[in-house]
């Protein structure tokens, strides 16, 4: 969680500066906070998803698919990241 927040700070700062550079009026930085950081938060699940916590949501019941493929990149999975990316698009 700390690393996700730490990276999120840079995402926020970059998005805020980009809005200023593009001269887009966003006085509350709503896009930087909710848009860019929210995008990063969803992708972070696909990167840092630990097998113990992901399998809690996908437990194999009711047709759900569980397994090592549904973990973050740091734990050797790629399916979760792809699912998170598709959800964002």
mmCIF file of C-alpha atoms in Angstrom, residues 6-86:
data_model
loop_
_atom_site.group_PDB
_atom_site.id
_atom_site.type_symbol
_atom_site.label_atom_id
_atom_site.label_comp_id
_atom_site.label_asym_id
_atom_site.label_seq_id
_atom_site.Cartn_x
_atom_site.Cartn_y
_atom_site.Cartn_z
ATOM 1 C CA UNK A 6 4.177 6.718 -3.170
ATOM 2 C CA UNK A 7 3.877 6.150 -6.910
ATOM 3 C CA UNK A 8 0.409 7.717 -6.808
ATOM 4 C CA UNK A 9 1.954 10.943 -5.514
ATOM 5 C CA UNK A 10 4.076 11.177 -8.651
ATOM 6 C CA UNK A 11 1.080 10.321 -10.821
ATOM 7 C CA UNK A 12 -0.867 13.142 -9.164
ATOM 8 C CA UNK A 13 1.984 15.632 -9.533
ATOM 9 C CA UNK A 14 2.548 14.740 -13.188
ATOM 10 C CA UNK A 15 -1.151 14.930 -14.055
ATOM 11 C CA UNK A 16 -1.515 18.251 -12.242
ATOM 12 C CA UNK A 17 1.465 19.751 -14.078
ATOM 13 C CA UNK A 18 0.184 18.382 -17.395
ATOM 14 C CA UNK A 19 -3.169 20.102 -16.846
ATOM 15 C CA UNK A 20 -1.357 23.387 -16.205
ATOM 16 C CA UNK A 21 0.861 22.961 -19.271
ATOM 17 C CA UNK A 22 -2.148 22.214 -21.477
ATOM 18 C CA UNK A 23 -3.909 25.239 -19.945
ATOM 19 C CA UNK A 24 -6.932 23.213 -18.919
ATOM 20 C CA UNK A 25 -8.851 24.901 -16.128
ATOM 21 C CA UNK A 26 -9.173 22.489 -13.225
ATOM 22 C CA UNK A 27 -8.802 24.596 -10.057
ATOM 23 C CA UNK A 28 -9.524 21.709 -7.681
ATOM 24 C CA UNK A 29 -7.250 19.212 -9.490
ATOM 25 C CA UNK A 30 -10.206 16.858 -9.743
ATOM 26 C CA UNK A 31 -8.798 15.120 -12.821
ATOM 27 C CA UNK A 32 -5.376 14.646 -11.240
ATOM 28 C CA UNK A 33 -6.840 13.195 -8.052
ATOM 29 C CA UNK A 34 -9.796 11.181 -9.288
ATOM 30 C CA UNK A 35 -8.892 10.515 -12.923
ATOM 31 C CA UNK A 36 -5.155 9.939 -13.040
ATOM 32 C CA UNK A 37 -4.694 8.565 -9.518
ATOM 33 C CA UNK A 38 -7.805 6.430 -9.869
ATOM 34 C CA UNK A 39 -6.403 5.016 -13.112
ATOM 35 C CA UNK A 40 -3.157 4.231 -11.330
ATOM 36 C CA UNK A 41 -4.995 2.645 -8.397
ATOM 37 C CA UNK A 42 -6.837 0.243 -10.671
ATOM 38 C CA UNK A 43 -3.642 -0.694 -12.512
ATOM 39 C CA UNK A 44 -1.766 -1.102 -9.221
ATOM 40 C CA UNK A 45 -4.050 -4.007 -8.330
ATOM 41 C CA UNK A 46 -2.823 -5.751 -11.477
ATOM 42 C CA UNK A 47 0.789 -5.077 -10.562
ATOM 43 C CA UNK A 48 0.798 -5.739 -6.803
ATOM 44 C CA UNK A 49 -2.093 -8.242 -6.449
ATOM 45 C CA UNK A 50 -0.974 -10.808 -3.863
ATOM 46 C CA UNK A 51 -2.222 -14.378 -4.454
ATOM 47 C CA UNK A 52 -3.708 -14.687 -0.962
ATOM 48 C CA UNK A 53 -5.877 -11.600 -1.356
ATOM 49 C CA UNK A 54 -6.822 -12.068 -4.998
ATOM 50 C CA UNK A 55 -7.890 -15.653 -4.371
ATOM 51 C CA UNK A 56 -10.165 -14.348 -1.609
ATOM 52 C CA UNK A 57 -12.227 -12.643 -4.310
ATOM 53 C CA UNK A 58 -11.852 -15.400 -6.894
ATOM 54 C CA UNK A 59 -12.310 -18.552 -4.888
ATOM 55 C CA UNK A 60 -13.394 -20.920 -7.649
ATOM 56 C CA UNK A 61 -17.040 -20.974 -6.628
ATOM 57 C CA UNK A 62 -19.933 -19.951 -8.870
ATOM 58 C CA UNK A 63 -17.864 -20.398 -12.008
ATOM 59 C CA UNK A 64 -15.085 -18.039 -10.918
ATOM 60 C CA UNK A 65 -11.611 -19.009 -11.988
ATOM 61 C CA UNK A 66 -8.911 -19.089 -9.329
ATOM 62 C CA UNK A 67 -5.239 -19.800 -9.681
ATOM 63 C CA UNK A 68 -1.773 -18.389 -9.927
ATOM 64 C CA UNK A 69 -2.557 -16.653 -13.227
ATOM 65 C CA UNK A 70 -4.800 -14.221 -11.358
ATOM 66 C CA UNK A 71 -2.032 -12.511 -9.420
ATOM 67 C CA UNK A 72 -0.116 -9.316 -9.989
ATOM 68 C CA UNK A 73 2.996 -8.984 -12.098
ATOM 69 C CA UNK A 74 5.178 -9.099 -8.987
ATOM 70 C CA UNK A 75 3.855 -12.580 -8.240
ATOM 71 C CA UNK A 76 4.149 -13.991 -11.753
ATOM 72 C CA UNK A 77 0.639 -13.392 -13.085
ATOM 73 C CA UNK A 78 -0.524 -11.329 -16.032
ATOM 74 C CA UNK A 79 -4.224 -12.103 -16.364
ATOM 75 C CA UNK A 80 -5.213 -9.798 -13.515
ATOM 76 C CA UNK A 81 -3.312 -6.870 -15.024
ATOM 77 C CA UNK A 82 -4.968 -7.462 -18.392
ATOM 78 C CA UNK A 83 -8.386 -7.612 -16.722
ATOM 79 C CA UNK A 84 -7.738 -4.356 -14.887
ATOM 80 C CA UNK A 85 -6.588 -2.702 -18.123
ATOM 81 C CA UNK A 86 -9.678 -3.865 -20.003
#
